[in-house]
PDB file of C-alpha atoms and ligand atoms in Angstrom:
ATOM      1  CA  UNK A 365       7.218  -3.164 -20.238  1.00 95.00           C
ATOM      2  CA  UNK A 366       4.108  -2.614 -18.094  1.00 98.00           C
ATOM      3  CA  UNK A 367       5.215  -1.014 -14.474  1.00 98.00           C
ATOM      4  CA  UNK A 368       3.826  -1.079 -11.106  1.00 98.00           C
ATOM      5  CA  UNK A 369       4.156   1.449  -8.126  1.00 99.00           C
ATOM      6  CA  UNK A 370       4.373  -0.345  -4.788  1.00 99.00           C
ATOM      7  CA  UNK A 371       4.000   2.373  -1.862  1.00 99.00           C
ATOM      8  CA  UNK A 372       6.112   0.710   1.481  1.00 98.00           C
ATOM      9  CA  UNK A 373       8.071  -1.388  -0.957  1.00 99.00           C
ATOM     10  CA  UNK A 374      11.313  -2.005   1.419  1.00 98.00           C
ATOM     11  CA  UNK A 375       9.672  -4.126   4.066  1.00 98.00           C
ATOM     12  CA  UNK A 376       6.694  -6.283   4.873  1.00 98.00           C
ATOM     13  CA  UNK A 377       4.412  -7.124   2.550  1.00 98.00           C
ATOM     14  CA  UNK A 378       5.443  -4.216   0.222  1.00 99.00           C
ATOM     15  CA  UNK A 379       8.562  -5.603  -0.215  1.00 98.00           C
ATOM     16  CA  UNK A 380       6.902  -9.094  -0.849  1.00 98.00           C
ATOM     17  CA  UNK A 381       4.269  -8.048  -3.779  1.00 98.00           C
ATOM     18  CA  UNK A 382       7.552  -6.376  -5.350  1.00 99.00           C
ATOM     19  CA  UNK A 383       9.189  -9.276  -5.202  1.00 98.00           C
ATOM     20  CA  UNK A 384       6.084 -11.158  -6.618  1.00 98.00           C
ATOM     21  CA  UNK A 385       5.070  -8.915  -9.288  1.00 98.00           C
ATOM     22  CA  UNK A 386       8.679  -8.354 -10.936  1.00 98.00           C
ATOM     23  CA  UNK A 387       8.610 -12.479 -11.310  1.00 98.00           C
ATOM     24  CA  UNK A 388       5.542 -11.455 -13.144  1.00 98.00           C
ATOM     25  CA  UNK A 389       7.151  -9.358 -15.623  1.00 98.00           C
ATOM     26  CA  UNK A 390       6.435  -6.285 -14.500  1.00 98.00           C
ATOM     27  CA  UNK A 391       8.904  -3.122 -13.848  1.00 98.00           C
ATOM     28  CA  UNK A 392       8.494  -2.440 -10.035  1.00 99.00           C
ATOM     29  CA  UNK A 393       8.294   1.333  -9.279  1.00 98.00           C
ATOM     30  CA  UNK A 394       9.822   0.794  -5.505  1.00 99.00           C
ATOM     31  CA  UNK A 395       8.809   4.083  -3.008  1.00 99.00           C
ATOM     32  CA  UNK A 396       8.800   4.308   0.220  1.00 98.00           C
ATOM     33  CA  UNK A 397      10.943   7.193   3.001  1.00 98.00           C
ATOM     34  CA  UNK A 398      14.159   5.293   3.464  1.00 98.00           C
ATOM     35  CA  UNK A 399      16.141   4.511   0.418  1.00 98.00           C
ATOM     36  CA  UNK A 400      18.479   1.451   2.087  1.00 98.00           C
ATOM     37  CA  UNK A 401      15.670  -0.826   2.068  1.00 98.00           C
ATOM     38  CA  UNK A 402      14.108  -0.194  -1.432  1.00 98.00           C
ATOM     39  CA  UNK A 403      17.526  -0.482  -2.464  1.00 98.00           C
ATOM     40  CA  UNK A 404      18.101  -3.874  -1.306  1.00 98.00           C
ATOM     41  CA  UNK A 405      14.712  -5.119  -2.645  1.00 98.00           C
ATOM     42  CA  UNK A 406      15.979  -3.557  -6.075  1.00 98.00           C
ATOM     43  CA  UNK A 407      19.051  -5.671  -6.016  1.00 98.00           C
ATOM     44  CA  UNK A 408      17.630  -8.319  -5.045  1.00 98.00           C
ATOM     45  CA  UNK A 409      14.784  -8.239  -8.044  1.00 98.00           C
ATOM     46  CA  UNK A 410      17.239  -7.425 -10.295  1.00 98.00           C
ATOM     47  CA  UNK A 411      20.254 -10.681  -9.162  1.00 98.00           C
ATOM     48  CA  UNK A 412      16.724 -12.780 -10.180  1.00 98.00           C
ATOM     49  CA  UNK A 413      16.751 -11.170 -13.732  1.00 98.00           C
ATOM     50  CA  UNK A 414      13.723  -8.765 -13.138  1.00 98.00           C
ATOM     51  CA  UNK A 415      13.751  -5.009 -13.581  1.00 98.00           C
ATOM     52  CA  UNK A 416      13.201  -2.422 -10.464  1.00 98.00           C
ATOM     53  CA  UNK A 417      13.335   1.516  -9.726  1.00 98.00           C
ATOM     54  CA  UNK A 418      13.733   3.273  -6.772  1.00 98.00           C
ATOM     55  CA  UNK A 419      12.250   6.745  -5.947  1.00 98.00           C
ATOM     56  CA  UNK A 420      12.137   7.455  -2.080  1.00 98.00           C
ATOM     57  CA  UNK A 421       9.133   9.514  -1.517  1.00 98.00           C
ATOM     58  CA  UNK A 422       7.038  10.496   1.940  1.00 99.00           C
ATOM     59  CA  UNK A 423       3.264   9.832   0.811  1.00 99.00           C
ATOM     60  CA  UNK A 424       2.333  12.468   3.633  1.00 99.00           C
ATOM     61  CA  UNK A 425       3.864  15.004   1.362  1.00 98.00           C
ATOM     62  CA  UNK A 426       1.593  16.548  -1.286  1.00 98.00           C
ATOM     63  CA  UNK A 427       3.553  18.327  -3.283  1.00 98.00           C
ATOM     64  CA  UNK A 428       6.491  15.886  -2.911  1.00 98.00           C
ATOM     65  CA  UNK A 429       4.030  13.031  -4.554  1.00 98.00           C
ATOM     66  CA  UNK A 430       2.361  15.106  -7.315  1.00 98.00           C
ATOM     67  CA  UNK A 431       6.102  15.906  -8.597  1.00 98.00           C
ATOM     68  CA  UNK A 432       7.250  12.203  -8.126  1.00 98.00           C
ATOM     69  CA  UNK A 433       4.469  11.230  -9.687  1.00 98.00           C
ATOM     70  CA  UNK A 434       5.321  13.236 -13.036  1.00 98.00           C
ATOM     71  CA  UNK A 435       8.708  11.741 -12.865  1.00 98.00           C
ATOM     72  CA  UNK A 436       7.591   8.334 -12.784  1.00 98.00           C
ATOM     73  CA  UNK A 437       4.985   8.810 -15.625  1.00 98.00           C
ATOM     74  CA  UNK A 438       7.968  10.676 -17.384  1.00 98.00           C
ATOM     75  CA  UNK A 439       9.727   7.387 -17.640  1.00 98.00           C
ATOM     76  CA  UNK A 440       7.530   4.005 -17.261  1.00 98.00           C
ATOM     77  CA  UNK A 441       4.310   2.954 -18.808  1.00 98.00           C
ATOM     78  CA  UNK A 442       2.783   2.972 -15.146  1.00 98.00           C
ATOM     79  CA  UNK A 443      -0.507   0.484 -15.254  1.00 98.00           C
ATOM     80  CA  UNK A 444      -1.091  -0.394 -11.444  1.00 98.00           C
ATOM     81  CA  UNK A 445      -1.033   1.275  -8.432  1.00 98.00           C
ATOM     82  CA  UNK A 446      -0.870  -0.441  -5.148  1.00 99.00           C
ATOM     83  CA  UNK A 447      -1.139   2.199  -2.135  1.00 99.00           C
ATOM     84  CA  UNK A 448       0.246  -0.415   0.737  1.00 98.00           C
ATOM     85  CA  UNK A 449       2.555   1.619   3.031  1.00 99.00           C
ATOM     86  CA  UNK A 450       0.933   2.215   6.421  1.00 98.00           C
ATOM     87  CA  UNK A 451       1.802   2.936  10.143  1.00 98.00           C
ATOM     88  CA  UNK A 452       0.080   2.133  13.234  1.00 98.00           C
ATOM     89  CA  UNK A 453      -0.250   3.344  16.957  1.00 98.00           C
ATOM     90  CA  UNK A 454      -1.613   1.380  19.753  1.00 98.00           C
ATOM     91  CA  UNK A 455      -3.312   1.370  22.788  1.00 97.00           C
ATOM     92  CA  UNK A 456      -6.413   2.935  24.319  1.00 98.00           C
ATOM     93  CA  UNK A 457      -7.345   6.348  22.446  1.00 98.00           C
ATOM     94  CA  UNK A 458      -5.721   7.928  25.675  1.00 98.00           C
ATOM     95  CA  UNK A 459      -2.344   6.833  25.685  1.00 98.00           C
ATOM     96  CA  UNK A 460      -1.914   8.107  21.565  1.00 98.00           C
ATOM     97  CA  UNK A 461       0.440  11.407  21.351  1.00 98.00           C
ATOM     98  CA  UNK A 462      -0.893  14.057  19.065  1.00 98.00           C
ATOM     99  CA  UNK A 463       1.849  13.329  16.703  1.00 98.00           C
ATOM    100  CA  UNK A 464       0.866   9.426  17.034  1.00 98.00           C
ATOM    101  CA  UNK A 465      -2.746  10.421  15.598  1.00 98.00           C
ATOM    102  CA  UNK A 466      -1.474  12.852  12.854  1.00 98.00           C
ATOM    103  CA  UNK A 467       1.104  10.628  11.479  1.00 98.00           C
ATOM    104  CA  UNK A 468      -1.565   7.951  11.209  1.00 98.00           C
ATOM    105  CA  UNK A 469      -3.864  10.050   8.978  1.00 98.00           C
ATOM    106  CA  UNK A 470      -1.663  12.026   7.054  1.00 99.00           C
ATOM    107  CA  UNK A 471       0.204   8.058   6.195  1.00 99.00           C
ATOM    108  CA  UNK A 472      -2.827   5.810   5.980  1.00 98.00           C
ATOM    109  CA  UNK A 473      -5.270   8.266   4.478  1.00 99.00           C
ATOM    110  CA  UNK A 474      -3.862  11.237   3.022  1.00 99.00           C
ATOM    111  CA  UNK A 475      -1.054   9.369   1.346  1.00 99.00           C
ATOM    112  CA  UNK A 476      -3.444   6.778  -0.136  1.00 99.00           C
ATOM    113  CA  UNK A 477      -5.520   9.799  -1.769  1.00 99.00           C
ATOM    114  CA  UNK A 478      -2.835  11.784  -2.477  1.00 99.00           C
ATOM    115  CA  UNK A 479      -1.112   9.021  -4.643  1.00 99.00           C
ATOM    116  CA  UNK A 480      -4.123   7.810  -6.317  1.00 99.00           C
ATOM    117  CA  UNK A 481      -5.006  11.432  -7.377  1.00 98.00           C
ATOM    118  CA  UNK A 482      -1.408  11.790  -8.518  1.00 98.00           C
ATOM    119  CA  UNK A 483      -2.111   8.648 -10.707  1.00 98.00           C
ATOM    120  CA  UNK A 484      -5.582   8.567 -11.709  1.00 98.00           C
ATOM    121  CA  UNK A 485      -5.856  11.267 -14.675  1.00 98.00           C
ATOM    122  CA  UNK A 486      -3.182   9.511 -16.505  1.00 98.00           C
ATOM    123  CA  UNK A 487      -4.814   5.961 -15.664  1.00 98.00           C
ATOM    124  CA  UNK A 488      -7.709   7.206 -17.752  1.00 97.00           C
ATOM    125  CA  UNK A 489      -5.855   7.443 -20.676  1.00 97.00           C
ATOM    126  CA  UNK A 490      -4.907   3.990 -20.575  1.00 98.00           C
ATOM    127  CA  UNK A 491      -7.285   1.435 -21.855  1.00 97.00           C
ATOM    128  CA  UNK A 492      -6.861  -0.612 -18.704  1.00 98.00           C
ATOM    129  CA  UNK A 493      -4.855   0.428 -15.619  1.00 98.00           C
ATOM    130  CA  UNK A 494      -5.857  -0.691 -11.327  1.00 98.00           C
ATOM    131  CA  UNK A 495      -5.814   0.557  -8.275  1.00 98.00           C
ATOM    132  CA  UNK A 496      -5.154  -2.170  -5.056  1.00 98.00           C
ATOM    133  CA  UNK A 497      -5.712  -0.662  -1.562  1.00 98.00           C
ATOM    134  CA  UNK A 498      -4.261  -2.459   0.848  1.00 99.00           C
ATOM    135  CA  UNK A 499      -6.542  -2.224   4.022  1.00 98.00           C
ATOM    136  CA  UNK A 500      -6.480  -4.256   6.638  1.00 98.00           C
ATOM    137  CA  UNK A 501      -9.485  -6.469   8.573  1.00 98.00           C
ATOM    138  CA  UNK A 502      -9.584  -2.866  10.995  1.00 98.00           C
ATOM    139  CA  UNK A 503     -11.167  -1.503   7.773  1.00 98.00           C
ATOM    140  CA  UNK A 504     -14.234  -4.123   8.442  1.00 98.00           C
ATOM    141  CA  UNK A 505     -14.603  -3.872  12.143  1.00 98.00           C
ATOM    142  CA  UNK A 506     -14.036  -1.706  15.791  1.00 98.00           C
ATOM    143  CA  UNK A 507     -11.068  -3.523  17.778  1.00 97.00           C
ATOM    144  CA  UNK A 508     -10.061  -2.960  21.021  1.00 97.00           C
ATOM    145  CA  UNK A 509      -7.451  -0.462  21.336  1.00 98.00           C
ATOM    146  CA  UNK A 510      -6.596   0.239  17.703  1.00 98.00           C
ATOM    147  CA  UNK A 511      -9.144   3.290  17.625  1.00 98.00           C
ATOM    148  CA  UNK A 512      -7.391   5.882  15.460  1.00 98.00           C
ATOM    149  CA  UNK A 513      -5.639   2.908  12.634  1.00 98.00           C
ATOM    150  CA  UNK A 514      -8.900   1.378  12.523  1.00 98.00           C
ATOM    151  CA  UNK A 515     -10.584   5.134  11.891  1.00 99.00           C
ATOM    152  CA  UNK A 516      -8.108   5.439   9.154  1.00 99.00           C
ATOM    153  CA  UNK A 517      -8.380   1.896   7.418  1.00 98.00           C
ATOM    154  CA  UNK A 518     -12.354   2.655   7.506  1.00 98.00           C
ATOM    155  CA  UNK A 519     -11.657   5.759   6.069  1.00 99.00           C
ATOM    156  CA  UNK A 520      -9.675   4.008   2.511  1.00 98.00           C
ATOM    157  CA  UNK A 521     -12.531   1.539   2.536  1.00 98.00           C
ATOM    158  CA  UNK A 522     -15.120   4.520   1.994  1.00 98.00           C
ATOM    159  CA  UNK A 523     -12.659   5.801  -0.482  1.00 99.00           C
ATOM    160  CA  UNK A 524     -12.096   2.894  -1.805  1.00 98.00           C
ATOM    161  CA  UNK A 525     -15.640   2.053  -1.931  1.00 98.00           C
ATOM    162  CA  UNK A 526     -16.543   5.276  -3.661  1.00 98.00           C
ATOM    163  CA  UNK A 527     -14.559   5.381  -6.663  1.00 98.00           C
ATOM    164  CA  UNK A 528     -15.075   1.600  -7.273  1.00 98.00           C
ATOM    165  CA  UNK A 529     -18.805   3.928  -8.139  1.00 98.00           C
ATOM    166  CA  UNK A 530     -16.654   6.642  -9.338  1.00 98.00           C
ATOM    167  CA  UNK A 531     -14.822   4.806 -12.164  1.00 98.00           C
ATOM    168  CA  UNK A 532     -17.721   2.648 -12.577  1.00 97.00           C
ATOM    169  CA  UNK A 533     -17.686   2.041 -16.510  1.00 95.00           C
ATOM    170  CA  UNK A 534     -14.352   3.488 -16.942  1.00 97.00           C
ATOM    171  CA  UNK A 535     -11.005   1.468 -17.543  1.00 97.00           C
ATOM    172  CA  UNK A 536      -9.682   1.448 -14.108  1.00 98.00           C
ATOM    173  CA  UNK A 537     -10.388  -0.878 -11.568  1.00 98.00           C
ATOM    174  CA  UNK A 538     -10.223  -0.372  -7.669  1.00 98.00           C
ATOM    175  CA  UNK A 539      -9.684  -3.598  -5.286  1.00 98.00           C
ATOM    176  CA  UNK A 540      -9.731  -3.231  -1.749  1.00 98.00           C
ATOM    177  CA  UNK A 541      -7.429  -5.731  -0.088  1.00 98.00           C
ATOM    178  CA  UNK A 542      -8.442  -6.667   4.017  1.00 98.00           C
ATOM    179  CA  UNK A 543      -6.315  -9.116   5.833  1.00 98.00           C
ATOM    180  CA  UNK A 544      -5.332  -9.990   8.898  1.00 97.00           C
ATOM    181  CA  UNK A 545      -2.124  -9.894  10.906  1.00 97.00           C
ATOM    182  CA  UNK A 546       1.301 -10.219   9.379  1.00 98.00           C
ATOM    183  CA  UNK A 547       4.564 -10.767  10.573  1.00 97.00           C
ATOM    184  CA  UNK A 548       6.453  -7.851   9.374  1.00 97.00           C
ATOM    185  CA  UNK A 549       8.013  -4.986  10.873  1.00 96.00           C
ATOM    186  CA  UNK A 550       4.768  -3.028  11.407  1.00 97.00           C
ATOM    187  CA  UNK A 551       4.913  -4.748  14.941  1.00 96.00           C
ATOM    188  CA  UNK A 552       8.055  -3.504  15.763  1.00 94.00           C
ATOM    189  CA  UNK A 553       8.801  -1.702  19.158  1.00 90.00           C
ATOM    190  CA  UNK A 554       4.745  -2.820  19.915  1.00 94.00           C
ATOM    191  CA  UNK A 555       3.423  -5.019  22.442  1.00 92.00           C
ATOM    192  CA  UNK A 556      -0.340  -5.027  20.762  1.00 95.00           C
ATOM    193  CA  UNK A 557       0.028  -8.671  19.713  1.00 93.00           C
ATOM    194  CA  UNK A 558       0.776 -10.933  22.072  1.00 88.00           C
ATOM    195  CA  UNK A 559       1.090 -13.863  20.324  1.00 89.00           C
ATOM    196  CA  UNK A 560       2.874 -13.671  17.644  1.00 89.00           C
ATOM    197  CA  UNK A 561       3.042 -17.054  16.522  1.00 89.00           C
ATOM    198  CA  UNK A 562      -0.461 -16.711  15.008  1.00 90.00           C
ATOM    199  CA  UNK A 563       0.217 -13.582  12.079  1.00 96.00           C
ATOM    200  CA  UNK A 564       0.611 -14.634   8.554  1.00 97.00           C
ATOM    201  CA  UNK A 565       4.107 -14.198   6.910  1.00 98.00           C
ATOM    202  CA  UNK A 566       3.626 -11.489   4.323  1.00 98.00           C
ATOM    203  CA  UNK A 567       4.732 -13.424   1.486  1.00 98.00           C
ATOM    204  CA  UNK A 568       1.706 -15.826   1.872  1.00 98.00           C
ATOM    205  CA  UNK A 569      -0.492 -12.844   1.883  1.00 98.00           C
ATOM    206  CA  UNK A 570       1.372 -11.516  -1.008  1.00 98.00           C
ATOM    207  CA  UNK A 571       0.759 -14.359  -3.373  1.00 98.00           C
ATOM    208  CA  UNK A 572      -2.921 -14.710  -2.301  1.00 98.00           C
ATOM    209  CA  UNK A 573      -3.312 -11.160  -3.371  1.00 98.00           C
ATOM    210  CA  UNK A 574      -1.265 -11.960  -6.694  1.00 98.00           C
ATOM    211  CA  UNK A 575      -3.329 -15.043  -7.277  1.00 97.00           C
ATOM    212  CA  UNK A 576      -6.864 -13.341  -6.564  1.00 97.00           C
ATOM    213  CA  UNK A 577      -6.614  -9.559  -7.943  1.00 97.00           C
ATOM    214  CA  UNK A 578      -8.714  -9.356 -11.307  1.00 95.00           C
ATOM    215  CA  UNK A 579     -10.122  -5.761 -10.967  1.00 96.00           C
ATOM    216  CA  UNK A 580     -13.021  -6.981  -8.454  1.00 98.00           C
ATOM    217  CA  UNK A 581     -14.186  -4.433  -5.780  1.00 98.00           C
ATOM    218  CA  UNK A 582     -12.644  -6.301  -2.588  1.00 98.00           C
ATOM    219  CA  UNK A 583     -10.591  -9.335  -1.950  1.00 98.00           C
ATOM    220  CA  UNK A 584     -10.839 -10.322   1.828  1.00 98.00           C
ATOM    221  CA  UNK A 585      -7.841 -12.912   3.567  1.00 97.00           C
ATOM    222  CA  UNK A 586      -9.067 -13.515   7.007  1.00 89.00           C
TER     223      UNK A 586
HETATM  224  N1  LIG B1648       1.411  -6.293   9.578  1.00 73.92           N
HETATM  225  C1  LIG B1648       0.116  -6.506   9.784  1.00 73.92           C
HETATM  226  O1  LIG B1648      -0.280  -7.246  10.701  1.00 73.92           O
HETATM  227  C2  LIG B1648      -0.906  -5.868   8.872  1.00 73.92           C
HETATM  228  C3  LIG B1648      -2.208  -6.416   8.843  1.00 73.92           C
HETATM  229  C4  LIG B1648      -3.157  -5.876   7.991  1.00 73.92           C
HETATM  230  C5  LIG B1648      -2.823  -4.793   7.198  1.00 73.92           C
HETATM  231  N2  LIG B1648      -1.561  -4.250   7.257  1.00 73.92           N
HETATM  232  C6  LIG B1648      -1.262  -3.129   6.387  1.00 73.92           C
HETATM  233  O2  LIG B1648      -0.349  -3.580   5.404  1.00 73.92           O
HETATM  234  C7  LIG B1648       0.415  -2.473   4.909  1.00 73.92           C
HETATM  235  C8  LIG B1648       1.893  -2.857   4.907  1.00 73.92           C
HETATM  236  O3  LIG B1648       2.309  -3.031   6.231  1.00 73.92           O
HETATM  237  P1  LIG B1648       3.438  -4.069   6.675  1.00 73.92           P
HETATM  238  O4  LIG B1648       2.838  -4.968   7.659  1.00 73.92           O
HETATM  239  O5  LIG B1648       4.138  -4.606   5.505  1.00 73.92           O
HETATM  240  O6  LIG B1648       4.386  -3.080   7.531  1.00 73.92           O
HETATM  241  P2  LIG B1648       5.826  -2.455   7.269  1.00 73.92           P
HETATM  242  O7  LIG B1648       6.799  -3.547   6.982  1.00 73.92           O
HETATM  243  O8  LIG B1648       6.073  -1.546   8.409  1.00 73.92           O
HETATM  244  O9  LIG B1648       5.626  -1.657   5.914  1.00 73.92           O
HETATM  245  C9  LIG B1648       5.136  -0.346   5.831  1.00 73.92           C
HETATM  246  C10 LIG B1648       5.952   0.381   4.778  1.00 73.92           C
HETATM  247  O10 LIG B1648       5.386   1.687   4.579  1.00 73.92           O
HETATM  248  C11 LIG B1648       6.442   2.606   4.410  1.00 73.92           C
HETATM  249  N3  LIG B1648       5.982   3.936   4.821  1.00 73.92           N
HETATM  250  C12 LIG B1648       5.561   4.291   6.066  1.00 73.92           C
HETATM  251  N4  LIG B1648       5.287   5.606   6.085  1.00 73.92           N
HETATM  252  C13 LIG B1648       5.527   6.076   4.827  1.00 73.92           C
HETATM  253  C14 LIG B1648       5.445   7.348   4.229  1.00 73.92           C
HETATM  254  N5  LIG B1648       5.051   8.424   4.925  1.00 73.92           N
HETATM  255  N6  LIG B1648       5.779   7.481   2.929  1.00 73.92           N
HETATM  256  C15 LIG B1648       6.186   6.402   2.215  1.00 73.92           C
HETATM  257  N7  LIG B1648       6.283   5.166   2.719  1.00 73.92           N
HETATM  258  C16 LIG B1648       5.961   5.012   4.019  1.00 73.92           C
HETATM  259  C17 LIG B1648       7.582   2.075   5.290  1.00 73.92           C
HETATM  260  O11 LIG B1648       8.859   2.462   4.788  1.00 73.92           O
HETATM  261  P3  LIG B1648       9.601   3.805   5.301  1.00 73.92           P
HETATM  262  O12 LIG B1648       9.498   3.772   6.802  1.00 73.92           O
HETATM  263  O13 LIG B1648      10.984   3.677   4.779  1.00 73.92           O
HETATM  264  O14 LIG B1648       8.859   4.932   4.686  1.00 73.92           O
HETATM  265  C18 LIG B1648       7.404   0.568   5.184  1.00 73.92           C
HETATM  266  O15 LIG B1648       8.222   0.025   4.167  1.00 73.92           O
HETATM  267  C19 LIG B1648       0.062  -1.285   5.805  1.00 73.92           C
HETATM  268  O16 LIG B1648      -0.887  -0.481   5.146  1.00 73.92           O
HETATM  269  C20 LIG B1648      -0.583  -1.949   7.031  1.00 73.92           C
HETATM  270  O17 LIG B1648      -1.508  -1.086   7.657  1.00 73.92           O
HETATM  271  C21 LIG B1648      -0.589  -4.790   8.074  1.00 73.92           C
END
């Protein structure tokens, strides 16, 4: 059985392309910090006959994901990555704490890298494995007070962008995914959208991203 690794996978749109990709016939490979969560989404997959792990994981942790990673690759035929869990902090550059800007990077940009070097030498082994970056429309444009997430989600475009050139000619594809605003707990304890009525649910987004990935370069949901 072919396995995918969902990053963020109890909540939002995480949870969603779990949800979406075990009705595919995949094994989901569920991480994210809290276990509660990825535990309900596992039940839940598995009451509707699919098949679902859990490993709880911080993606800010280097050494934490290299050794996770070995684990997973220990026990499932891992063929797809998707590095989707993200945080954000908002407001004008002023008002963001120290800790606010460093837990943004470290989540949003070293996590992405980290996990996709965790994954990518034993992607090449395969003969066809993916990568799906979940960005975010802040990785296409400036917006008003969303300085430091929009630094990061340019940031995992370049990166993305780069080893689409990188693994040009190899086996493994890398799709960058920008949409716009869900309705997910992302928003939580934030007053940056003030009307909420117009954000996506996540499991739309999640089944245009289901429907459209085939290994191209960048899928944008506006
Ligand atoms: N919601 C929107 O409007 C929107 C729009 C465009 C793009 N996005 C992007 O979509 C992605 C998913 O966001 P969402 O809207 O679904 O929000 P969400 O429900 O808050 O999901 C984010 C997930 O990431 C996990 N996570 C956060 N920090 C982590 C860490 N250090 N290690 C491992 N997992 C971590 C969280 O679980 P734990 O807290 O348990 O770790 C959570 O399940 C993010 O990359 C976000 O930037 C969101």
């Amino acid at each position: 059985m072919e396995a995918i690794v969902i990053t963020g996978a109890g909540t939002g749109l995480g949870k969603e392309l779990a949800r979406l990709y075990a009705e595919k016939g995949y094994a989901v490979i569920l991480l994210g910090r809290r276990e509660s969560p990825l535990l309900s989404v596992q039940q839940e997959i598995e009451a509707n006959g699919g098949t679902a792990f859990v490993y709880p994981l911080d993606i800010r942790r280097y050494d934490e994901v290299s050794e996770t990673a070995k684990t997973i690759l220990k026990k499932h035929r891992v063929t797809c990555l998707v590095n989707n869990a993200g945080i954000g902090y908002f407001g004008p550059l002023s008002s963001l704490s120290h800790e606010q800007i460093a837990d943004m990077i470290a989540t949003n940009i070293n996590g992405t890298i980290y996990m996709t070097k965790a994954f990518l030498p034993y992607f090449r082994l395969l003969p066809k494995a993916k990568i799906i970056n979940i960005i975010s429309t802040a990785g296409l444009r400036g917006k008003v007070n969303e300085s430091v997430y929009v630094a990061t989600k340019f940031a995992i475009r370049g990166f993305s962008e780069s080893l689409v050139k990188e693994l040009d000619q190899t086996n493994i594809s890398v799709t960058a995914v920008y949409m716009g605003g869900m309705e997910t707990p992302f928003w939580k304890g934030s007053d940056h959208i003030q009307d909420r009525s117009r954000l996506r649910s996540p499991r739309q987004v999640a089944e245009q991203i289901v429907a459209q990935e085939n290994g191209q370069p960048e899928i944008i949901i506006e």
